[in-house]
Short mmCIF file of C-alpha atoms in Angstrom, two decimals:
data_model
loop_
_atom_site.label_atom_id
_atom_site.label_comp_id
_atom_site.label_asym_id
_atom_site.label_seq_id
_atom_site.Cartn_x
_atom_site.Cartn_y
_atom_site.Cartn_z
CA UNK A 180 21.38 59.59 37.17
CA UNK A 181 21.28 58.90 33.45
CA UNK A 182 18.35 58.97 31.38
CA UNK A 183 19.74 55.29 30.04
CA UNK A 184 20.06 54.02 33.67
CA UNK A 185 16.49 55.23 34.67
CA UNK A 186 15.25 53.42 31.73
CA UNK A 187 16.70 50.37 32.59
CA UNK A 188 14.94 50.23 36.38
CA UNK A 189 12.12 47.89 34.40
CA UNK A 190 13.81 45.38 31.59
CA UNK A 191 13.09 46.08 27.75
CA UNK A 192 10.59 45.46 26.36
CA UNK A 193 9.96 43.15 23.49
CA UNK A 194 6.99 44.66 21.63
CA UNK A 195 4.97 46.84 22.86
CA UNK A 196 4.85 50.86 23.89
CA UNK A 197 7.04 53.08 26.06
CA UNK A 198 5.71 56.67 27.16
CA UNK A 199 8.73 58.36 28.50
CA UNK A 200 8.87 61.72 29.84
CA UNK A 201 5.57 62.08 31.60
CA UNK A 202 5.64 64.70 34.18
CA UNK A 203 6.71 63.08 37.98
CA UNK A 204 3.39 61.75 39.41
CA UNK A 205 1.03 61.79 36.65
CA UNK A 206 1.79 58.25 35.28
CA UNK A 207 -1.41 56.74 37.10
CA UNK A 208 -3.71 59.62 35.23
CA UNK A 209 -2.08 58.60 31.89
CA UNK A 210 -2.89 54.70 32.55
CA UNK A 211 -6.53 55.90 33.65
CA UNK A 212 -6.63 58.60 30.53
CA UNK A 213 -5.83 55.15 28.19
CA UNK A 214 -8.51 53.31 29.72
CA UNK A 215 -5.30 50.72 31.37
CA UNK A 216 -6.55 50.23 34.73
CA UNK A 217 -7.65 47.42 37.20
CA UNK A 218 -7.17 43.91 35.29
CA UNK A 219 -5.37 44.49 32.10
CA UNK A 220 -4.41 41.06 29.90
CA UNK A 221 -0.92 42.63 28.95
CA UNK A 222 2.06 43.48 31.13
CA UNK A 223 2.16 47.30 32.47
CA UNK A 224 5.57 48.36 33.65
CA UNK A 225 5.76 51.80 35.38
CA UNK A 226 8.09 54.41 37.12
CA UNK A 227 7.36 57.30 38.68
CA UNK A 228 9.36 60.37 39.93
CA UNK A 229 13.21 59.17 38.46
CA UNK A 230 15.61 62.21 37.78
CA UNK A 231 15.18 63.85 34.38
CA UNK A 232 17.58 66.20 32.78
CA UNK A 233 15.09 67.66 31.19
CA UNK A 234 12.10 68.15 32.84
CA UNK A 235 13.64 67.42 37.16
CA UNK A 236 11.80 64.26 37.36
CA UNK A 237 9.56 61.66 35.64
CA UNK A 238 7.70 59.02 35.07
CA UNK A 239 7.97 56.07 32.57
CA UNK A 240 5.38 53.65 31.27
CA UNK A 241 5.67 50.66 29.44
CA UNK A 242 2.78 49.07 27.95
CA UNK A 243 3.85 45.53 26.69
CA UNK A 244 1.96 44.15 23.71
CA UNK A 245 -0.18 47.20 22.63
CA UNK A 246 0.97 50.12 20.27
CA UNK A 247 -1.07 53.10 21.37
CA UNK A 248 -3.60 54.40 18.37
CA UNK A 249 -3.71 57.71 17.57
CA UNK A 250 -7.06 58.30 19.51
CA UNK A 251 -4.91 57.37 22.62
CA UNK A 252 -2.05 59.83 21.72
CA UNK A 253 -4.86 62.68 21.94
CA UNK A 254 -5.88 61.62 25.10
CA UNK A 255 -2.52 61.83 26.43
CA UNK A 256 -1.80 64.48 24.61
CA UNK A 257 -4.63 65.98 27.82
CA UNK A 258 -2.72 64.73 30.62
CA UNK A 259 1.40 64.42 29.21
CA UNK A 260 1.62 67.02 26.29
CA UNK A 261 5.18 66.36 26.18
CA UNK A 262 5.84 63.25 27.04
CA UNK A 263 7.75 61.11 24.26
CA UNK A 264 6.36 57.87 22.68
CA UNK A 265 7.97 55.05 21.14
CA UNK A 266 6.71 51.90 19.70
CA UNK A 267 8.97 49.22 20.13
CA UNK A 268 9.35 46.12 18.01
CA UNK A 269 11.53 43.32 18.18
CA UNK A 270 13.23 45.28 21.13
CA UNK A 271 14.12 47.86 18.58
CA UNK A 272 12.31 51.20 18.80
CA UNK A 273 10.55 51.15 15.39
CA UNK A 274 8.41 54.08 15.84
CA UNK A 275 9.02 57.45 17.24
CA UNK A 276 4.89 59.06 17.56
CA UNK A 277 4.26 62.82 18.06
CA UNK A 278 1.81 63.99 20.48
CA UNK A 279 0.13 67.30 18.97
CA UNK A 280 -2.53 69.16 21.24
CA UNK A 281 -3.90 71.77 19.13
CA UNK A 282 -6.11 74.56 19.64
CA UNK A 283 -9.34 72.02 20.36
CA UNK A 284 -9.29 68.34 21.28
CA UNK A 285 -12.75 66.85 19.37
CA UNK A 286 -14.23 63.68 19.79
CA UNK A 287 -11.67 62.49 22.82
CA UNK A 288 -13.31 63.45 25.88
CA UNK A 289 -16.94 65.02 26.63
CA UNK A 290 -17.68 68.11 28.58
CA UNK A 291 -17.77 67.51 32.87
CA UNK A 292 -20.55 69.48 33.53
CA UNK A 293 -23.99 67.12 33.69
CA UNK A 294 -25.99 69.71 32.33
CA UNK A 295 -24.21 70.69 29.31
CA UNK A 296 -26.06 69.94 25.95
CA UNK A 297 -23.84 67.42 24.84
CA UNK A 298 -24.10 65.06 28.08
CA UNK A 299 -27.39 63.66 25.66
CA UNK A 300 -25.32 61.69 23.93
CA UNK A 301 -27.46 61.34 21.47
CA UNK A 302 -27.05 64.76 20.43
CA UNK A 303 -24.70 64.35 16.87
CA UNK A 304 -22.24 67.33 17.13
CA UNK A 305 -18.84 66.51 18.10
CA UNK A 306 -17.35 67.42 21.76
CA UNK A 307 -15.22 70.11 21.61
CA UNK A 308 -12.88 71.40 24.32
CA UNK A 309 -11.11 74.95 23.56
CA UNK A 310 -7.17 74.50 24.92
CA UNK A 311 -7.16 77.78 26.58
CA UNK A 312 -3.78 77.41 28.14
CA UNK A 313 -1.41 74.56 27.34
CA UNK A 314 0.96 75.76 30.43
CA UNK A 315 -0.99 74.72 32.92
CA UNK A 316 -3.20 72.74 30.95
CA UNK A 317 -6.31 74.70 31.11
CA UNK A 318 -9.22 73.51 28.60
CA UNK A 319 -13.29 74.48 28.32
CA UNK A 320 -16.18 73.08 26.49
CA UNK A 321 -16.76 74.52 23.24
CA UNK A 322 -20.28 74.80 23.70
CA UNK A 323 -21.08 75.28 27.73
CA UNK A 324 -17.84 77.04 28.54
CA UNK A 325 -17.10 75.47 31.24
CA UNK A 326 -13.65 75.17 32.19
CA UNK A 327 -12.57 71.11 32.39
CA UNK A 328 -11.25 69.52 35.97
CA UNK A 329 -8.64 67.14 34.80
CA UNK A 330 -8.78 64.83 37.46
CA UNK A 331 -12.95 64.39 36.05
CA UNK A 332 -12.04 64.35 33.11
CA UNK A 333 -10.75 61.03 32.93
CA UNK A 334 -14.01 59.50 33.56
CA UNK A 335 -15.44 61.20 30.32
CA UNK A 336 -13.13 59.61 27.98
CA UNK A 337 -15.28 58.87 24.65
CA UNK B 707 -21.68 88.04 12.62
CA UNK B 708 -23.71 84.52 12.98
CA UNK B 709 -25.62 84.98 15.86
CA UNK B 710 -25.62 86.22 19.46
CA UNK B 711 -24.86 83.52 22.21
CA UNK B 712 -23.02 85.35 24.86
CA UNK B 713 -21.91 88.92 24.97
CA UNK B 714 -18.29 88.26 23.76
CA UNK B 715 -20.41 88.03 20.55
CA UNK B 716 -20.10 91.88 20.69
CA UNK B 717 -17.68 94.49 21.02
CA UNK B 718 -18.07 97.32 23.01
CA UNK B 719 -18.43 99.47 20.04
CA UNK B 720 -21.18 97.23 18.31
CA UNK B 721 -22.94 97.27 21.74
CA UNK B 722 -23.68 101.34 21.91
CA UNK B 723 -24.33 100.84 18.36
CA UNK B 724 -27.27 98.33 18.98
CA UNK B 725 -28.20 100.59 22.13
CA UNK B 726 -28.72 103.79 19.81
CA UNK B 727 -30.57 101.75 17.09
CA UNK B 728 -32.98 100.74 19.84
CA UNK B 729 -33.70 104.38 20.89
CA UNK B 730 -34.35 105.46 17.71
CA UNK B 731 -37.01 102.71 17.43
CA UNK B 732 -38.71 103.53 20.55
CA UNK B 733 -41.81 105.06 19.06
CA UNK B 734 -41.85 101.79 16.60
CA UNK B 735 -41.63 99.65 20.39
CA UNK B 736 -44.43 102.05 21.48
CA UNK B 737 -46.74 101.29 18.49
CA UNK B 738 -46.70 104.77 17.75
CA UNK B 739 -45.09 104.75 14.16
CA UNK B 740 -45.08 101.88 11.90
CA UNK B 741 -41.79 100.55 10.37
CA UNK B 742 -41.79 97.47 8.26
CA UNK B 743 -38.38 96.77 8.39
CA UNK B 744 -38.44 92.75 8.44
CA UNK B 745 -41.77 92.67 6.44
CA UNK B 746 -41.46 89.17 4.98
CA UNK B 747 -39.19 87.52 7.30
CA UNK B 748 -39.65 84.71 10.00
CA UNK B 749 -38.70 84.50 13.42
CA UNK B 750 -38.57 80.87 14.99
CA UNK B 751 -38.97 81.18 18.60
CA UNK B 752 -37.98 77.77 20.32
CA UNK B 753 -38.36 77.87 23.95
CA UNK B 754 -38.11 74.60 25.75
CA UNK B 755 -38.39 76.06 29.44
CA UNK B 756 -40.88 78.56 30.28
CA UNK B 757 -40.84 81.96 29.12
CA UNK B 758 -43.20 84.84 29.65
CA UNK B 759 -41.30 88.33 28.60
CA UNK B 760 -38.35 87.11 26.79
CA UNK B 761 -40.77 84.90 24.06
CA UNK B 762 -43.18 87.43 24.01
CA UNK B 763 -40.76 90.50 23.63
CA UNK B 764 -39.20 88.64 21.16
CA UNK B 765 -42.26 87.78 19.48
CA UNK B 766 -43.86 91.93 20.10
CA UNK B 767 -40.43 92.97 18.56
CA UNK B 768 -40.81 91.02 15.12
CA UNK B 769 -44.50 92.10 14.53
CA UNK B 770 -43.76 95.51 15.52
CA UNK B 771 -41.44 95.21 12.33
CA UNK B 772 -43.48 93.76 10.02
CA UNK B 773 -42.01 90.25 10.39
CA UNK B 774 -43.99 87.47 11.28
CA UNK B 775 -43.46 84.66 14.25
CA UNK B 776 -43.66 80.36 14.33
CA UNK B 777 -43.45 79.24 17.66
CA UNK B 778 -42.54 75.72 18.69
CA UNK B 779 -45.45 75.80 21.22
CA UNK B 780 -45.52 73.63 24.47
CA UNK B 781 -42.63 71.75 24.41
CA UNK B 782 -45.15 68.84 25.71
CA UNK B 783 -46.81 68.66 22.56
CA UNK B 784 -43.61 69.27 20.32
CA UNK B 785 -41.71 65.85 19.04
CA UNK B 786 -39.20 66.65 22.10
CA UNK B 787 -41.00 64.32 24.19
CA UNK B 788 -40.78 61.99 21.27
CA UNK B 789 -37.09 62.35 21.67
CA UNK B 790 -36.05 64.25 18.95
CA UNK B 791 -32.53 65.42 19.62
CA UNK B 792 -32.03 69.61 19.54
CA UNK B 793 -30.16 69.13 16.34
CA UNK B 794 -32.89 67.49 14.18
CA UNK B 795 -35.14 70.12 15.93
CA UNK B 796 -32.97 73.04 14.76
CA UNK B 797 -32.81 71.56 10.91
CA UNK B 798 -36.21 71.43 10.84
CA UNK B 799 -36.84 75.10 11.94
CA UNK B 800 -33.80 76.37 10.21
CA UNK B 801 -35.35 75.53 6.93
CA UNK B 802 -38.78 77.58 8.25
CA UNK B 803 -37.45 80.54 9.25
CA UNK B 804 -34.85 83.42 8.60
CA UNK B 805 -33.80 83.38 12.44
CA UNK B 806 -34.30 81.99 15.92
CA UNK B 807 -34.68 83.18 19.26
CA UNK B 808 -34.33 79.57 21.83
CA UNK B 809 -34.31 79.10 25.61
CA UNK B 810 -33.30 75.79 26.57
CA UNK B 811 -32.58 73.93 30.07
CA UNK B 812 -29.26 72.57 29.30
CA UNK B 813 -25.98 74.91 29.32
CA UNK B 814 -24.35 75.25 25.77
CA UNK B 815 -27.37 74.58 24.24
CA UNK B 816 -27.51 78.34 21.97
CA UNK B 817 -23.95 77.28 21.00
CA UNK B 818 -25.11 73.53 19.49
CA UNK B 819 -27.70 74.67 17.81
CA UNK B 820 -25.35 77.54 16.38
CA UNK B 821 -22.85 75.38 14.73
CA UNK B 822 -26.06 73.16 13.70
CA UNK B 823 -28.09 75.83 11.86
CA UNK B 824 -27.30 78.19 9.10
CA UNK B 825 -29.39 80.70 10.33
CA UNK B 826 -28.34 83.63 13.16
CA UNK B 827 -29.26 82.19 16.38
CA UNK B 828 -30.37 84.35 19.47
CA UNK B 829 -29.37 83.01 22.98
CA UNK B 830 -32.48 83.38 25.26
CA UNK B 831 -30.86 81.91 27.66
CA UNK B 832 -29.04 78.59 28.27
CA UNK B 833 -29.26 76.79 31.82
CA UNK B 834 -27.71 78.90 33.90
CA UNK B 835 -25.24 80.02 31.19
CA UNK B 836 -25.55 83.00 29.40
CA UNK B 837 -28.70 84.97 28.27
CA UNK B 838 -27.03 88.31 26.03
CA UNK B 839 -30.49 89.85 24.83
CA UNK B 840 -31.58 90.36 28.94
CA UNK B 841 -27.94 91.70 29.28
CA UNK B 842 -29.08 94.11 25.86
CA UNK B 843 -32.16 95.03 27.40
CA UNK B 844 -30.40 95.76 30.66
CA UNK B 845 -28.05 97.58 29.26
CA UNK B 846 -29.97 99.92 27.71
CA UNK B 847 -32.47 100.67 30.55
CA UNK B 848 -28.83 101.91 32.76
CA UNK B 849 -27.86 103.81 29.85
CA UNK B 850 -31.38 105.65 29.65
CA UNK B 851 -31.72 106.06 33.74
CA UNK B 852 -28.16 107.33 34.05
CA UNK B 853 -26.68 108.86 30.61
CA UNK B 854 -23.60 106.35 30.23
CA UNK B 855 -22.36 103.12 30.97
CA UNK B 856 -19.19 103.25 31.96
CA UNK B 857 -18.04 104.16 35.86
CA UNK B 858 -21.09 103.16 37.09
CA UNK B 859 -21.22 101.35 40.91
CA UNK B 860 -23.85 98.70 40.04
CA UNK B 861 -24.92 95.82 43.02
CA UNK B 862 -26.25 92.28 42.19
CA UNK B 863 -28.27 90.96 44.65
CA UNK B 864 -29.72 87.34 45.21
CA UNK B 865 -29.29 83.97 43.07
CA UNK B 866 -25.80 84.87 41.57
CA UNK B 867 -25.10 81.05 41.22
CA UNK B 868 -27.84 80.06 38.97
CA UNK B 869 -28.95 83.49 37.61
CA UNK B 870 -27.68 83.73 33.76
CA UNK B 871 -29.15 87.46 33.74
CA UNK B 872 -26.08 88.71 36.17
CA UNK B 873 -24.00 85.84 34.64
CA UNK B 874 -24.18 88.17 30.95
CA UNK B 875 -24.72 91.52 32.41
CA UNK B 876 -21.42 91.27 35.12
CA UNK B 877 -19.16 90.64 31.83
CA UNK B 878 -20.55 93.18 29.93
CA UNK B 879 -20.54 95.94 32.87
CA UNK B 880 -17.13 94.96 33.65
CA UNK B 881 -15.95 95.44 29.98
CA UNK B 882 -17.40 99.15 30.61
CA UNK B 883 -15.46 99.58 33.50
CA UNK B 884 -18.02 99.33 36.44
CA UNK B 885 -17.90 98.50 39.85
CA UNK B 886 -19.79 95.49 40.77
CA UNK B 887 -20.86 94.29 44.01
CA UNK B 888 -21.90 90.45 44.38
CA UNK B 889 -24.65 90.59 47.42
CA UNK B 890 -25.99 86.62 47.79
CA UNK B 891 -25.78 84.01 50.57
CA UNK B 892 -23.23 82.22 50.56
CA UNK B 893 -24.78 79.50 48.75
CA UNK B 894 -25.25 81.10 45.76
CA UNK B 895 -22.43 83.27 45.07
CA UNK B 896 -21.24 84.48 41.83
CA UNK B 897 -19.66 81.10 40.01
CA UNK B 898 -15.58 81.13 40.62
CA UNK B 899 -14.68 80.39 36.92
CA UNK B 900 -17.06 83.55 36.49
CA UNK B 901 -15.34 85.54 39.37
CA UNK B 902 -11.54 84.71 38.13
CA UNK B 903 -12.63 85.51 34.24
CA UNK B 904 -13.87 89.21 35.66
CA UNK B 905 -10.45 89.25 37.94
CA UNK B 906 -8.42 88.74 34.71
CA UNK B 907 -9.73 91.34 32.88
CA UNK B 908 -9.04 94.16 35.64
CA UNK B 909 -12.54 93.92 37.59
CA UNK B 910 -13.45 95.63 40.84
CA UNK B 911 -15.49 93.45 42.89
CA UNK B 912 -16.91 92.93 46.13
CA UNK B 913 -18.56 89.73 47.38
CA UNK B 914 -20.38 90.00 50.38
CA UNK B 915 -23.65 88.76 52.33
CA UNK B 916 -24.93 91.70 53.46
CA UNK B 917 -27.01 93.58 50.73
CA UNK B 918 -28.36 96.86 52.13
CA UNK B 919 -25.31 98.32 53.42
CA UNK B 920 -23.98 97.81 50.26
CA UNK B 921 -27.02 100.61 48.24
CA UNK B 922 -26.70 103.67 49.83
CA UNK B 923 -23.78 104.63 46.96
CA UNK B 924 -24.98 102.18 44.41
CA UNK B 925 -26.04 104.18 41.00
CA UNK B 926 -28.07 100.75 39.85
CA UNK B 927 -29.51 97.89 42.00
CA UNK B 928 -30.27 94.99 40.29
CA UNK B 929 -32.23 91.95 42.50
CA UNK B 930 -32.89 88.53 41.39
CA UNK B 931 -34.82 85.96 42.02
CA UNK B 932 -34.12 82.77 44.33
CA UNK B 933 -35.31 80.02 41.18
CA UNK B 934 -36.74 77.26 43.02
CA UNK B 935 -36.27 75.39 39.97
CA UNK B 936 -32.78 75.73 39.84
CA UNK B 937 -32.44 73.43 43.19
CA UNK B 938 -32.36 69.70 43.31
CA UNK B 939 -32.16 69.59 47.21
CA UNK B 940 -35.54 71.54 49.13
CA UNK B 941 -33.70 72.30 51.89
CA UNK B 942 -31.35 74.25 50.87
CA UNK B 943 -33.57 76.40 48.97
CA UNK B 944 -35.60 76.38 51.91
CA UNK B 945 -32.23 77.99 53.71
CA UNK B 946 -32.09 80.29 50.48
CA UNK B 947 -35.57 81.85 49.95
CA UNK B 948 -36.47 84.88 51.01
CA UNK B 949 -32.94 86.09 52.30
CA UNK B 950 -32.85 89.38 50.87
CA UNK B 951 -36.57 91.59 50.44
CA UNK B 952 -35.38 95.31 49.40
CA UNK B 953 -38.07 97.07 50.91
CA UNK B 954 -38.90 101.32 50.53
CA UNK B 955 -37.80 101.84 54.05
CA UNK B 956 -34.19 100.48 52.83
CA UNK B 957 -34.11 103.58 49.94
CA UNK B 958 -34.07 106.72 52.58
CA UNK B 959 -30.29 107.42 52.14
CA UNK B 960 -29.62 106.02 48.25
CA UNK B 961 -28.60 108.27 45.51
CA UNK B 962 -31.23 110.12 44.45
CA UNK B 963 -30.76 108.62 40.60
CA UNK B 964 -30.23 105.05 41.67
CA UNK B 965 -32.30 102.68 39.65
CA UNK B 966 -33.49 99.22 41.18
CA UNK B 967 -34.11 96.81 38.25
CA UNK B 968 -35.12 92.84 38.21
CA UNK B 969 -35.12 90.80 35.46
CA UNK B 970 -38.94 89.24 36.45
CA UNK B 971 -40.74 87.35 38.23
CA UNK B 972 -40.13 88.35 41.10
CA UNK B 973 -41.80 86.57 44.22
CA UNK B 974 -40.55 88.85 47.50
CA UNK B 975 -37.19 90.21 46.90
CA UNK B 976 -39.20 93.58 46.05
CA UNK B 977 -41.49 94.54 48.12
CA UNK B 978 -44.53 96.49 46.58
CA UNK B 979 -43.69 99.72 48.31
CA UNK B 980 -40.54 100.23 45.88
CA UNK B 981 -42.99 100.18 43.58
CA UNK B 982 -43.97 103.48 43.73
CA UNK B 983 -40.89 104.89 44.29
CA UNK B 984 -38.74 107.19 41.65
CA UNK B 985 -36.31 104.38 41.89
CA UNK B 986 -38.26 101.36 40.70
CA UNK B 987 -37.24 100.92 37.24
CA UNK B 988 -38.25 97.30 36.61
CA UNK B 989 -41.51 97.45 34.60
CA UNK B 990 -39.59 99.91 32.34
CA UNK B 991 -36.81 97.77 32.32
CA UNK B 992 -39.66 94.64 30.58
CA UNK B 993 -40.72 97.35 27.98
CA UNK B 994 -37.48 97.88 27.30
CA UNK B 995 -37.05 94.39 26.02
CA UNK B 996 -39.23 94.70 22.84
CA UNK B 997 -36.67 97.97 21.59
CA UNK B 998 -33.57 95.59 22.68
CA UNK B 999 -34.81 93.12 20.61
CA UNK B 1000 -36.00 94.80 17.88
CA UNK B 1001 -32.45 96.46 17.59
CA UNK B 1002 -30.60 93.03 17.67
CA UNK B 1003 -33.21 91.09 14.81
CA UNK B 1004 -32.41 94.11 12.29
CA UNK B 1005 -28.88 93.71 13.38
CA UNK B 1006 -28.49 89.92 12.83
CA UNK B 1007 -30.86 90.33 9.94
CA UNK B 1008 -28.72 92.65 8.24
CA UNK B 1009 -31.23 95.12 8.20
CA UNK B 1010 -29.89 98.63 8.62
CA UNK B 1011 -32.22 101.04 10.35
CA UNK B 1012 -32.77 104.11 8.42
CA UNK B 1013 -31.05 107.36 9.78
CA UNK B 1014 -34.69 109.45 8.99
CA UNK B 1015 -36.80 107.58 10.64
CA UNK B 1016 -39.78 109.86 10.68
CA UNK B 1017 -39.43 109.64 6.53
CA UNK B 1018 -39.50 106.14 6.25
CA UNK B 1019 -42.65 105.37 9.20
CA UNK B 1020 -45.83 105.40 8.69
CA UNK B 1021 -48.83 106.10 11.00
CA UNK B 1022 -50.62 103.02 12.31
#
C-alpha cells in the first residue's frame, strides 16, 4: 500500500499539523507527550499501524487547527525521533519542521524519580536528561542518574 | 577537575594516585607531624541529614591541614526550614568558602549544587545515590589489609537497595576487576539499573540470599546496615531487620587475611565477638576516613603534597 493511499484513510486537512511516520503503536504516547488527550476543542485525526516503506508500519496524526511549537517538537522528539512533521496551510503543506534530539533534552520533561533534587520545583536549575542511547531511546537525569521510564515520563511533561 | 560527585569523577589512575597521597599523610591523620598544607583555606561542610564520621572526618581532615571549617549547623536552625531552595543555599556558602563537603536527602543533589557553585564540591552522599569519599576511604583500607586492589573476591552484605556506600564502592571495585557478591533479602537487592551498568562493563556477580556460605573464600566482607530511615512502610522493614548478624562463630573457615569492614553505625549485623577478631577491620576502616579525605581536599584544592614529607612537617 502506498504511502499516498495510507495518507488518504483520514481526509486533508485544511490547517492544521500532520505527524507522519511515528513508529506503529506509539501514536497515543505522542498525543499524551503533546498534552492532546481527553476533551480537546480541535479535531484529532489518527492512524495507527498502516504499511510503511520505510519504517514496516506506522502511525499518522493529524492535529487540525494547531501548528505544533517548537517546545512540542522536543517532546516528540522523546517518543517519535523520526517521525516527519508538516504544517499545513490552506491544504498546502507550508512547513516542513525538523525534529532534533540532541545529546540532552532541557527544560521538556523532569526527572521520574520522586526523590531526585529537582522534583522541588522550586529549585532554579534546568532539568536535564542525558540521551544515552537514541536506538532504543534510552535517557537519564542529569543530576540523579536515573535512567527515565518512557511510559512515566509522559506525566512529567514541564 | 570540579569536584567529586560519583566515582566516574576519577580514573583508575587518579584513584591509586589519591590512595598513595593518603598514605603518605598518615602520620599528618595521626597528629603525629604537622603539615599546613591548606593553611588559609575554608571548608563548607553542608550536611542536611545526619552525619557523625563523614562531617567530622571531613572536618578532622581540614584542621589536620591547617585549613579551617564553617558548618551549616542543624539544618533545623538553618534558613532550610525557611524554605530556602539548595541553590540560594550553595551561593551563599560558595562565596564563604574555598570548597564544600554536603550530604543531602534527595538523589542528585551533589550534582545541583555542582553546576550551581563555582567552587569543587565533595559528594557526601546523595539519597541513596552515590557517596565517592566512603568509596575513597574504602578503598584504601582493602588496599592496606590486602596489598592491591585488583582480583580481589569482595561480598556485600545487607541494605544493597538503599545503601549508597556499596552503590560507589561496587563501581569502583568492578572497574578494578573484582568479584563481587550481592548477599541481601530479596527486598533490598542491588538496584537493576546498578546491576545492568556493572553487567556492561564485564562484571562478575553473584546475587544471592544466603550470606555466610558465601565468606569462607571472600578476601573482604563488607556488611551494611538495614536504614530504618530509608523505609516508608514499617512492615517491611520489620521483615528486613536483623536478617543477616555475622557473628565470630561464622569466621572458623575464612581466609586467614579476609577483612570484614562496615561503613557505621552498625546496630546487629556485627556482633561484638568479631570485634576482637584479626578480621574486624571496621574501626580502622573510620580512621581511615580523615587520610581519604585529607588526600581528596589537597587534590581538589590543587594542593600538591610534597614528595619529602618529613622536610616540609613540623612537630606538633
Amino acid at each position: 500500500m502506498s504511502n499516498e493511499h495510507s495518507m488518504r484513510r483520514v481526509t486533508a486537512i485544511r490547517n492544521g499539523t500532520v505527524i507522519d511516520h511515528i513508529p506503529h503503536g506509539q501514536a497515543l504516547r505522542v498525543l499524551e507527550m503533546l498534552g492532546i488527550i481527553g476533551l480537546t476543542s480541535v479535531p484529532v485525526s489518527l492512524v495507527m499501524n498502516v504499511p510503511s516503506k520505510k519504517i514496516g508500519a506506522k502511525d499518522i496524526i493529524k492535529v487540525e487547527d494547531r501548528e505544533l511549537t517548537q517546545g512540542e517538537l522536543d517532546r516528540l522528539a522523546l517518543v517519535a525521533p523520526d517521525a516527519r512533521v508538516a504544517i499545513i496551510r490552506a491544504y498546502s503543506v507550508a512547513e516542513k519542521l525538523t525534529i532534533n534530539l540532541g545529546d540532552e533534552v532541557t527544560n521538556v520533561v523532569r526527572c521520574i524519580m520522586s526523590n531526585c533534587i529537582t522534583a522541588n520545583l522550586r529549585e532554579p536549575l534546568p532539568h536535564r536528561l542525558k540521551v544515552v542511547s537514541k536506538d532504543p531511546l534510552e535517557l537519564r537525569c542529569h543530576y540523579c542518574g536515573r535512567p527515565q521510564d518512557l511510559d512515566e515520563l509522559a506525566n512529567n511533561v514541564l | 577537575m570540579a569536584g567529586l560527585i560519583t566515582m566516574d569523577d576519577l580514573t583508575n589512575e587518579e584513584i591509586l594516585n589519591i590512595l598513595d597521597d593518603a598514605e603518605r599523610l598518615l602520620p599528618v591523620a595521626k597528629g603525629k607531624m604537622y603539615l599546613p598544607l591548606l593553611q588559609g583555606r575554608i571548608l563548607g561542610n553542608l550536611f542536611f541529614e545526619p552525619s557523625t564520621r563523614t562531617r567530622m572526618s571531613f572536618e578532622t581532615a581540614m584542621k589536620r591541614l591547617g585549613g579551617d571549617v564553617v558548618n551549616l549547623g542543624d539544618v533545623k536552625t538553618s534558613s532550610v526550614v525557611k524554605g530556602e531552595t539548595l541553590f540560594d543555599t550553595i551561593q551563599m556558602v560558595d562565596g564563604y568558602t574555598d570548597i564544600i563537603a554536603m550530604r543531602h536527602p534527595r538523589q542528585g543533589a551533589a550534582q545541583y549544587a555542582q553546576d550551581s557553585a563555582s567552587v569543587p564540591i565533595l559528594n557526601g552522599g546523595d539519597g541513596a545515590g552515590h557517596h565517592p569519599t566512603q568509596t575513597m576511604l574504602d578503598l584504601f583500607t582493602i588496599r592496606q589489609a590486602h596489598g592491591k586492589l585488583d582480583g580481589l573476591k569482595v561480598v556485600m552484605a545487607g541494605d544493597l537497595r538503599y545503601g549508597r556506600t556499596v552503590h560507589s564502592l561496587s563501581h569502583a571495585l568492578n572497574r578494578f576487576g573484582c568479584e563481587l557478591i550481592f548477599a541481601s533479602p530479596e527486598l533490598l537487592k542491588m538496584p537493576t539499573e546498578i546491576i545492568s551498568d556493572l553487567n556492561a562493563h564485564g562484571a562478575k556477580i553473584t546475587e544471592t540470599e544466603d550470606l555466610y556460605s558465601m565468606i569462607t573464600d571472600a578476601d573482604v566482607v563488607y556488611m551494611t546496615r538495614i536504614q530504618k530511615e530509608r523505609f516508608s512502610d514499617e512492615d517491611e522493614y520489620t521483615r528486613c531487620a536483623g536478617a543477616y548478624k555475622l557473628h565470630a562463630d561464622h569466621l572458623a573457615d575464612v581466609k586467614a587475611n579476609m577483612i570484614i569492614m562496615h561503613p557505621l553505625p552498625r546496630v546487629d549485623e556485627i556482633d561484638p565477638s568479631v570485634d576482637s577478631t584479626r578480621h574486624a577491620r571496621y574501626f580502622e576502616q573510620a580512621f581511615n576516613g580523615v587520610v581519604a579525605r585529607m588526600a581528596l581536599l589537597c587534590k581538589l584544592l590543587g594542593v600538591a603534597i610534597p614528595e619529602d614529607l618529613e622536610k616540609v612537617g613540623g612537630e606538633l
